[in-house]
DNA sequence: TATTTTAATTGAACAGTGATCAATATCATG
DNA sequence: CATGATATTGATCACTGTTCAATTAAAATA
């Protein structure tokens, strides 16, 4: 076959990413297959490679989709909220990770080969999520410490990530931790307390 | 061929784990191959499956070896130290993860299938590492709060893990964090401060 | 409209993987 | 020596990511 009128290049790309994300969420990173995605949308494996160039770039696009949804979810949970916004953001973080287990985990299961560089638009997506946290932390910080917000946000993001990861991968269950979210919130409080004294 | 006099079953298992760990450290989880391990020790792929039953069980054994070395490394760094033991433990945590990148990362790249259960000896190894942290945190806590040590240890383990993970996977570099270890130590201090007031 | 050019799509082919298991080789024992 | 038990093999299977000459269809041109 040749050119098809039913999909522009851009639409085809979007179609693959949408179906790819769906399958990633369903079967997880380890069992994900580019061939299955092609089959599901009625194209051949070759087309996937024409559009994305490699398996890694396909995964990157799918993970980018996950980041988009994550950011949208985060903003939806914050919209219109007046109090406890940071807490709401962390709640949403956990909810998203638990609810989108496979897609969220794929974000970390995938590692770009040493030589290749991360696409700019992927960096932007990660930064955008971080910016939300920076903003919320800035508003919880006393004026004199506002400049510390970016550094603190990075560190608390790592803190929450660690708790969330251990909740998902079974480490916390193994160690008898019943309430990972509460533990994470405690650590965030502890960090903020440093700047309130 | 049949029985070989040069290796008992136990020795063969140990040989596979040792070579497997070596290759895991060299090529990483994604490029790891059971066939390559078999080739390196002069056995066939079938023998690997006779000894371990499945790929997952082989990985579990190799990750178990990594946990053994991690615990030994941790204890070596604490041995004889009188002051700043918790700090030394966290230093060692980072050093090990950075120095054994591939092996350490494989600990988290691998996820046991939903149905299968984690072998008891693997649980024990994870617990043993945790116990070291519990012990060090207990000694930093005021007597009245000593009972909180296990819960706090779990949470700080997650905190340090998050920082270490972001340091290794490039997230911190992307966000401009220059000193992940220092950030982790700050968060640990913040948590301990809660129990000192 | 007929022809040529351009671009999209295919899928067989390749090298690699985890997994299986009948056949084989070796050892220990009677 | 013969027999039974056990360890080891490697061809075979179904799958994977990847490539790319061949094919098809649309668009541009004559």
Coordinates of C-alpha atoms (C1' of nucleotides) in Angstrom, one line a residue:
Chain A
X1 CA 0.0 0.0 0.0
X2 CA 1.0 3.6 -0.1
X3 CA -0.3 6.9 1.3
X4 CA -3.6 6.6 3.1
X5 CA -6.1 9.5 3.2
X6 CA -7.5 8.6 6.6
X7 CA -4.5 9.6 8.7
X8 CA -2.0 12.5 8.4
X9 CA 1.4 11.8 9.7
X10 CA 0.6 13.8 12.8
X11 CA -2.7 11.9 13.4
X12 CA -1.0 8.6 12.9
X13 CA 1.6 9.5 15.5
X14 CA -1.1 10.5 17.9
X15 CA -3.0 7.3 17.2
X16 CA 0.1 5.1 17.9
X17 CA 0.8 7.0 21.1
X18 CA -2.8 6.7 22.3
X19 CA -3.0 3.0 21.7
X20 CA 0.6 2.5 23.0
X21 CA -0.3 4.3 26.2
X22 CA -3.4 2.2 26.5
X23 CA -1.5 -1.1 26.2
X24 CA 1.3 0.1 28.5
X25 CA -1.3 0.8 31.2
X26 CA -2.8 -2.6 30.5
X27 CA 0.2 -4.9 30.3
X28 CA 3.1 -2.9 31.8
X29 CA 6.6 -2.1 30.6
X30 CA 8.0 -5.7 30.7
X31 CA 5.2 -7.2 28.5
X32 CA 4.8 -4.2 26.2
X33 CA 5.2 -5.0 22.5
X34 CA 5.4 -2.6 19.6
X35 CA 4.0 -5.3 17.3
X36 CA 0.9 -5.5 19.4
X37 CA 0.3 -1.8 19.2
X38 CA 0.7 -2.0 15.4
X39 CA -1.7 -4.9 15.2
X40 CA -4.3 -3.0 17.3
X41 CA -4.5 0.0 15.1
X42 CA -4.3 -2.0 11.9
X43 CA -0.9 -1.0 10.7
X44 CA 2.3 -3.1 10.3
X45 CA 5.3 -3.1 12.5
X46 CA 7.3 -1.3 9.9
X47 CA 5.0 1.8 10.1
X48 CA 5.8 2.1 13.8
X49 CA 9.5 2.3 13.0
X50 CA 8.9 4.8 10.2
X51 CA 7.1 7.1 12.5
X52 CA 9.3 6.7 15.7
X53 CA 12.6 5.4 14.4
X54 CA 13.2 3.1 17.3
X55 CA 11.6 1.3 20.2
X56 CA 13.1 3.7 22.7
X57 CA 11.6 6.7 20.9
X58 CA 8.2 5.0 21.0
X59 CA 8.4 4.4 24.7
X60 CA 9.6 8.0 25.2
X61 CA 6.5 9.2 23.4
X62 CA 4.2 7.0 25.4
X63 CA 5.9 8.1 28.7
X64 CA 5.5 11.7 27.5
X65 CA 1.8 11.0 27.2
X66 CA 1.8 9.7 30.8
X67 CA 3.5 12.9 31.9
X68 CA 0.9 15.0 30.1
X69 CA -1.9 13.2 31.9
X70 CA -0.1 13.3 35.2
X71 CA 0.2 17.1 35.0
X72 CA -3.4 17.5 33.9
X73 CA -4.5 15.3 36.8
X74 CA -2.4 17.3 39.2
X75 CA -3.8 20.6 38.0
X76 CA -7.3 19.3 38.1
X77 CA -6.9 18.3 41.7
X78 CA -5.6 21.8 42.6
X79 CA -8.1 23.8 40.6
X80 CA -10.1 26.1 42.8
X81 CA -8.7 24.7 46.0
X82 CA -7.8 27.4 48.6
X83 CA -6.4 25.4 51.5
X84 CA -4.0 22.5 51.9
X85 CA -2.9 22.8 48.3
X86 CA 0.5 21.1 48.9
X87 CA -1.2 18.2 50.7
X88 CA -3.7 17.9 47.8
X89 CA -0.9 17.8 45.3
X90 CA 0.8 15.0 47.2
X91 CA -2.5 13.1 47.5
X92 CA -2.9 13.4 43.8
X93 CA 0.6 12.2 43.2
X94 CA -0.1 9.0 45.1
X95 CA -3.6 8.6 43.6
X96 CA -2.2 8.9 40.1
X97 CA 0.7 6.5 40.7
X98 CA -1.5 3.9 42.3
X99 CA -4.3 4.3 39.8
X100 CA -2.0 4.3 36.8
X101 CA 0.4 1.7 38.2
X102 CA 1.8 0.4 34.9
X103 CA 2.0 3.7 33.1
X104 CA 3.5 5.4 36.0
X105 CA 6.0 2.7 36.7
X106 CA 7.1 2.7 33.0
X107 CA 8.3 6.2 33.5
X108 CA 11.1 4.7 35.7
X109 CA 11.4 1.3 34.1
X110 CA 12.7 2.9 31.0
X111 CA 16.2 4.3 30.9
X112 CA 17.6 6.0 27.8
X113 CA 20.9 4.5 26.5
X114 CA 24.0 6.3 27.7
X115 CA 24.8 8.0 24.3
X116 CA 21.3 9.1 23.3
X117 CA 20.0 12.4 24.6
X118 CA 16.5 13.1 26.1
X119 CA 14.2 15.0 23.7
X120 CA 13.6 18.6 24.6
X121 CA 9.8 18.2 24.9
X122 CA 10.2 15.4 27.4
X123 CA 12.4 17.6 29.6
X124 CA 9.8 20.3 29.4
X125 CA 7.1 17.9 30.6
X126 CA 9.1 16.8 33.6
X127 CA 9.9 20.4 34.4
X128 CA 6.3 21.4 34.1
X129 CA 5.3 18.9 36.8
X130 CA 8.1 20.1 39.0
X131 CA 7.0 23.7 38.5
X132 CA 3.6 22.9 40.0
X133 CA 5.4 21.6 43.1
X134 CA 7.7 24.6 43.3
X135 CA 4.8 27.0 43.1
X136 CA 2.9 25.2 45.9
X137 CA 6.0 25.0 48.1
X138 CA 6.8 28.7 47.5
X139 CA 3.4 29.6 48.8
X140 CA 4.0 27.6 52.0
X141 CA 7.4 29.2 52.7
X142 CA 7.9 32.3 54.7
X143 CA 8.9 35.2 52.4
X144 CA 12.5 35.3 53.5
X145 CA 13.0 31.7 52.4
X146 CA 11.1 31.8 49.1
X147 CA 14.4 31.5 47.1
X148 CA 14.8 28.0 48.5
X149 CA 11.6 26.8 46.9
X150 CA 13.1 25.2 43.8
X151 CA 15.7 23.2 45.7
X152 CA 13.2 22.2 48.4
X153 CA 10.7 21.2 45.7
X154 CA 13.3 18.9 44.0
X155 CA 14.1 17.3 47.3
X156 CA 10.5 16.8 48.4
X157 CA 9.7 15.4 44.9
X158 CA 12.4 12.8 45.5
X159 CA 11.0 12.2 49.0
X160 CA 7.5 11.6 47.8
X161 CA 8.7 9.6 44.9
X162 CA 10.6 7.3 47.2
X163 CA 7.5 6.7 49.4
X164 CA 5.3 6.2 46.4
X165 CA 7.8 3.8 44.8
X166 CA 8.1 1.7 47.9
X167 CA 4.3 1.6 48.2
X168 CA 4.0 0.3 44.7
X169 CA 6.9 -2.1 44.5
X170 CA 6.0 -3.9 47.8
X171 CA 9.0 -2.7 49.8
X172 CA 6.7 -1.0 52.3
X173 CA 4.4 -3.9 52.6
X174 CA 7.4 -6.1 53.2
X175 CA 8.6 -3.8 56.0
X176 CA 5.1 -3.5 57.6
X177 CA 4.4 0.1 56.6
X178 CA 0.7 0.5 56.5
X179 CA 0.3 4.1 55.5
X180 CA 3.0 5.3 53.0
X181 CA 1.1 8.5 52.1
X182 CA 0.9 9.6 55.8
X183 CA 4.7 8.9 56.1
X184 CA 5.4 11.0 53.0
X185 CA 3.3 13.8 54.3
X186 CA 5.1 13.7 57.6
X187 CA 8.4 14.1 55.9
X188 CA 7.2 17.0 53.9
X189 CA 6.0 18.6 57.1
X190 CA 9.3 18.0 58.7
X191 CA 11.1 19.8 55.8
X192 CA 8.7 22.8 55.9
X193 CA 9.2 23.1 59.7
X194 CA 12.9 23.8 59.1
X195 CA 11.9 27.0 57.3
X196 CA 9.2 28.1 59.8
X197 CA 11.4 28.3 62.8
Chain B
X1 CA 26.7 -35.1 29.1
X2 CA 25.6 -36.0 32.6
X3 CA 26.9 -35.5 36.1
X4 CA 30.1 -33.5 36.4
X5 CA 32.5 -34.1 39.2
X6 CA 33.8 -30.5 39.2
X7 CA 30.6 -28.9 40.7
X8 CA 28.1 -29.9 43.2
X9 CA 24.6 -28.6 42.8
X10 CA 25.3 -25.9 45.4
X11 CA 28.5 -24.9 43.9
X12 CA 27.0 -24.7 40.5
X13 CA 24.2 -22.4 41.8
X14 CA 26.8 -20.2 43.4
X15 CA 28.9 -20.1 40.2
X16 CA 25.9 -19.0 38.2
X17 CA 24.9 -16.3 40.7
X18 CA 28.5 -15.0 40.8
X19 CA 28.8 -14.8 37.0
X20 CA 25.3 -13.6 36.7
X21 CA 25.9 -10.8 39.1
X22 CA 29.1 -9.9 37.3
X23 CA 27.3 -9.6 34.0
X24 CA 24.4 -7.7 35.5
X25 CA 26.8 -5.2 36.9
X26 CA 28.5 -4.9 33.5
X27 CA 25.6 -4.7 31.1
X28 CA 22.6 -3.8 33.2
X29 CA 19.1 -5.3 33.6
X30 CA 17.8 -4.5 30.1
X31 CA 20.7 -6.2 28.2
X32 CA 21.2 -9.0 30.7
X33 CA 20.9 -12.5 29.1
X34 CA 20.7 -15.9 30.8
X35 CA 22.3 -17.4 27.7
X36 CA 25.4 -15.2 28.1
X37 CA 25.8 -16.3 31.7
X38 CA 25.6 -20.0 30.7
X39 CA 28.1 -19.4 27.9
X40 CA 30.6 -17.7 30.3
X41 CA 30.7 -20.5 32.7
X42 CA 30.8 -23.2 30.1
X43 CA 27.3 -24.7 30.6
X44 CA 24.3 -24.7 28.3
X45 CA 21.1 -22.6 28.7
X46 CA 19.2 -25.7 29.8
X47 CA 21.3 -26.1 33.0
X48 CA 20.4 -22.5 34.1
X49 CA 16.8 -23.5 33.9
X50 CA 17.3 -26.8 35.7
X51 CA 18.9 -24.9 38.6
X52 CA 16.7 -21.9 38.8
X53 CA 13.4 -23.0 37.1
X54 CA 12.8 -19.6 35.5
X55 CA 14.4 -16.4 34.4
X56 CA 12.7 -14.5 37.3
X57 CA 14.2 -16.8 39.9
X58 CA 17.6 -16.3 38.4
X59 CA 17.2 -12.5 38.6
X60 CA 16.0 -12.9 42.1
X61 CA 19.1 -14.8 43.1
X62 CA 21.3 -12.3 41.4
X63 CA 19.5 -9.4 43.1
X64 CA 19.9 -11.3 46.4
X65 CA 23.6 -11.4 45.8
X66 CA 23.5 -7.6 45.3
X67 CA 21.6 -7.2 48.6
X68 CA 24.2 -9.4 50.4
X69 CA 27.0 -7.2 49.1
X70 CA 25.1 -4.0 49.9
X71 CA 24.6 -5.1 53.5
X72 CA 28.3 -6.1 53.8
X73 CA 29.3 -2.8 52.4
X74 CA 27.1 -0.9 54.8
X75 CA 28.4 -2.8 57.8
X76 CA 32.0 -2.3 56.6
X77 CA 31.5 1.5 56.5
X78 CA 30.0 1.5 60.0
X79 CA 32.5 -0.8 61.6
X80 CA 34.4 0.9 64.4
X81 CA 32.8 4.3 63.7
X82 CA 31.8 6.2 66.8
X83 CA 30.3 9.4 65.6
X84 CA 28.0 10.4 62.7
X85 CA 27.0 6.8 62.1
X86 CA 23.7 7.5 60.5
X87 CA 25.4 10.0 58.1
X88 CA 28.0 7.4 57.3
X89 CA 25.3 4.9 56.5
X90 CA 23.6 7.3 54.1
X91 CA 27.0 8.1 52.5
X92 CA 27.6 4.4 52.0
X93 CA 24.1 4.0 50.6
X94 CA 24.8 6.6 47.9
X95 CA 28.3 5.3 47.3
X96 CA 27.1 1.8 46.7
X97 CA 24.3 2.8 44.4
X98 CA 26.5 5.1 42.3
X99 CA 29.4 2.6 42.3
X100 CA 27.2 -0.4 41.5
X101 CA 24.8 1.4 39.3
X102 CA 23.6 -1.5 37.2
X103 CA 23.4 -4.0 39.9
X104 CA 21.7 -1.6 42.3
X105 CA 19.2 -0.4 39.6
X106 CA 18.4 -4.0 38.7
X107 CA 17.0 -4.3 42.3
X108 CA 14.2 -2.0 41.2
X109 CA 14.0 -2.8 37.4
X110 CA 12.8 -6.3 38.3
X111 CA 9.3 -6.8 39.4
X112 CA 7.9 -10.2 40.5
X113 CA 4.8 -11.2 38.5
X114 CA 1.5 -10.6 40.4
X115 CA 0.9 -14.2 41.3
X116 CA 4.4 -15.3 42.4
X117 CA 5.5 -14.8 45.9
X118 CA 8.8 -13.4 47.0
X119 CA 11.2 -16.0 48.4
X120 CA 11.7 -15.9 52.2
X121 CA 15.4 -15.5 52.0
X122 CA 15.0 -12.4 49.8
X123 CA 12.7 -10.8 52.3
X124 CA 15.2 -11.5 55.0
X125 CA 17.9 -9.7 53.1
X126 CA 15.8 -6.6 52.6
X127 CA 14.9 -6.7 56.2
X128 CA 18.5 -7.0 57.3
X129 CA 19.4 -3.8 55.5
X130 CA 16.5 -2.1 57.0
X131 CA 17.5 -3.3 60.5
X132 CA 20.8 -1.6 60.2
X133 CA 19.0 1.7 59.5
X134 CA 16.5 1.1 62.4
X135 CA 19.4 0.5 64.7
X136 CA 21.2 3.7 63.7
X137 CA 18.1 5.8 63.9
X138 CA 17.2 4.4 67.3
X139 CA 20.5 5.6 68.7
X140 CA 19.8 9.1 67.4
X141 CA 16.4 9.3 68.9
X142 CA 15.6 10.5 72.4
X143 CA 14.7 7.6 74.7
X144 CA 11.0 8.6 74.8
X145 CA 10.7 8.2 71.0
X146 CA 12.7 5.0 70.5
X147 CA 9.5 3.1 69.7
X148 CA 9.2 5.2 66.5
X149 CA 12.5 4.0 65.1
X150 CA 11.1 1.3 62.8
X151 CA 8.5 3.5 61.2
X152 CA 10.9 6.4 60.9
X153 CA 13.6 4.1 59.4
X154 CA 11.2 2.9 56.7
X155 CA 10.2 6.4 55.8
X156 CA 13.8 7.7 55.7
X157 CA 14.9 4.7 53.7
X158 CA 12.2 5.7 51.2
X159 CA 13.4 9.3 51.4
X160 CA 17.0 8.4 50.7
X161 CA 16.0 5.9 48.0
X162 CA 14.1 8.7 46.2
X163 CA 17.1 11.0 46.3
X164 CA 19.4 8.3 45.2
X165 CA 17.1 7.1 42.4
X166 CA 16.7 10.7 41.0
X167 CA 20.5 11.1 41.2
X168 CA 21.0 7.9 39.1
X169 CA 18.2 8.2 36.6
X170 CA 19.0 11.8 35.6
X171 CA 16.0 13.5 37.1
X172 CA 18.1 15.6 39.5
X173 CA 20.4 16.6 36.7
X174 CA 17.5 17.6 34.6
X175 CA 16.1 19.7 37.4
X176 CA 19.4 21.3 38.2
X177 CA 20.1 19.6 41.5
X178 CA 23.9 19.6 42.0
X179 CA 24.1 17.7 45.4
X180 CA 21.6 15.0 45.8
X181 CA 23.4 13.5 48.8
X182 CA 23.3 16.8 50.7
X183 CA 19.6 17.2 50.0
X184 CA 18.9 13.7 51.3
X185 CA 20.9 14.4 54.5
X186 CA 18.9 17.6 55.0
X187 CA 15.7 15.7 54.8
X188 CA 16.9 13.2 57.3
X189 CA 18.0 16.0 59.7
X190 CA 14.5 17.6 59.3
X191 CA 12.9 14.3 60.3
X192 CA 15.1 13.8 63.3
X193 CA 14.5 17.4 64.4
X194 CA 10.8 16.5 64.8
X195 CA 11.7 14.1 67.6
X196 CA 14.3 16.3 69.3
X197 CA 11.9 19.2 70.1
Chain C
dT1 C1' -6.4 11.9 -19.1
dA2 C1' -2.0 9.4 -19.0
dT3 C1' 2.4 9.4 -17.0
dT4 C1' 5.7 10.2 -13.7
dT5 C1' 7.3 11.3 -9.3
dT6 C1' 6.9 11.1 -4.5
dA7 C1' 5.8 9.3 -0.2
dA8 C1' 3.6 5.8 2.8
dT9 C1' 3.2 1.1 4.0
dT10 C1' 4.3 -3.5 4.1
dG11 C1' 6.1 -7.9 5.8
dA12 C1' 9.6 -11.4 5.1
dA13 C1' 14.1 -11.8 7.0
dC14 C1' 17.5 -11.6 10.7
dA15 C1' 19.5 -11.9 15.1
dG16 C1' 18.4 -12.3 19.5
dT17 C1' 15.5 -13.6 23.7
dG18 C1' 13.1 -16.8 27.5
dA19 C1' 11.4 -21.4 27.7
dT20 C1' 10.8 -26.6 27.0
dC21 C1' 12.0 -31.3 27.0
dA22 C1' 13.3 -35.8 24.7
dA23 C1' 17.7 -37.5 24.2
dT24 C1' 22.1 -38.3 26.0
dA25 C1' 26.1 -38.7 29.1
dT26 C1' 28.0 -39.5 33.5
dC27 C1' 28.1 -41.2 38.1
dA28 C1' 27.0 -44.2 42.1
dT29 C1' 25.4 -48.5 43.5
dG30 C1' 24.2 -53.5 43.7
Chain D
dC1 C1' 29.4 -55.2 34.7
dA2 C1' 24.8 -53.8 34.6
dT3 C1' 21.3 -50.8 36.3
dG4 C1' 19.2 -47.0 38.0
dA5 C1' 19.5 -42.2 39.2
dT6 C1' 20.8 -37.8 38.0
dA7 C1' 22.9 -34.0 35.4
dT8 C1' 23.4 -31.8 31.0
dT9 C1' 22.5 -30.8 26.5
dG10 C1' 20.9 -28.1 22.4
dA11 C1' 17.5 -28.3 18.8
dT12 C1' 13.0 -26.3 18.8
dC13 C1' 9.3 -23.0 19.6
dA14 C1' 7.2 -18.6 20.0
dC15 C1' 8.3 -14.4 20.7
dT16 C1' 11.0 -9.8 20.4
dG17 C1' 13.2 -5.3 18.2
dT18 C1' 15.0 -4.0 13.8
dT19 C1' 15.9 -3.5 8.8
dC20 C1' 14.8 -2.5 4.1
dA21 C1' 13.8 -3.9 -0.8
dA22 C1' 9.5 -4.2 -2.8
dT23 C1' 4.9 -2.6 -3.3
dT24 C1' 1.1 0.4 -3.3
dA25 C1' -1.4 4.6 -3.7
dA26 C1' -1.8 9.4 -3.9
dA27 C1' 0.0 13.8 -5.9
dA28 C1' 2.2 16.3 -9.4
dT29 C1' 3.2 16.8 -14.0
dA30 C1' 2.7 16.6 -18.9

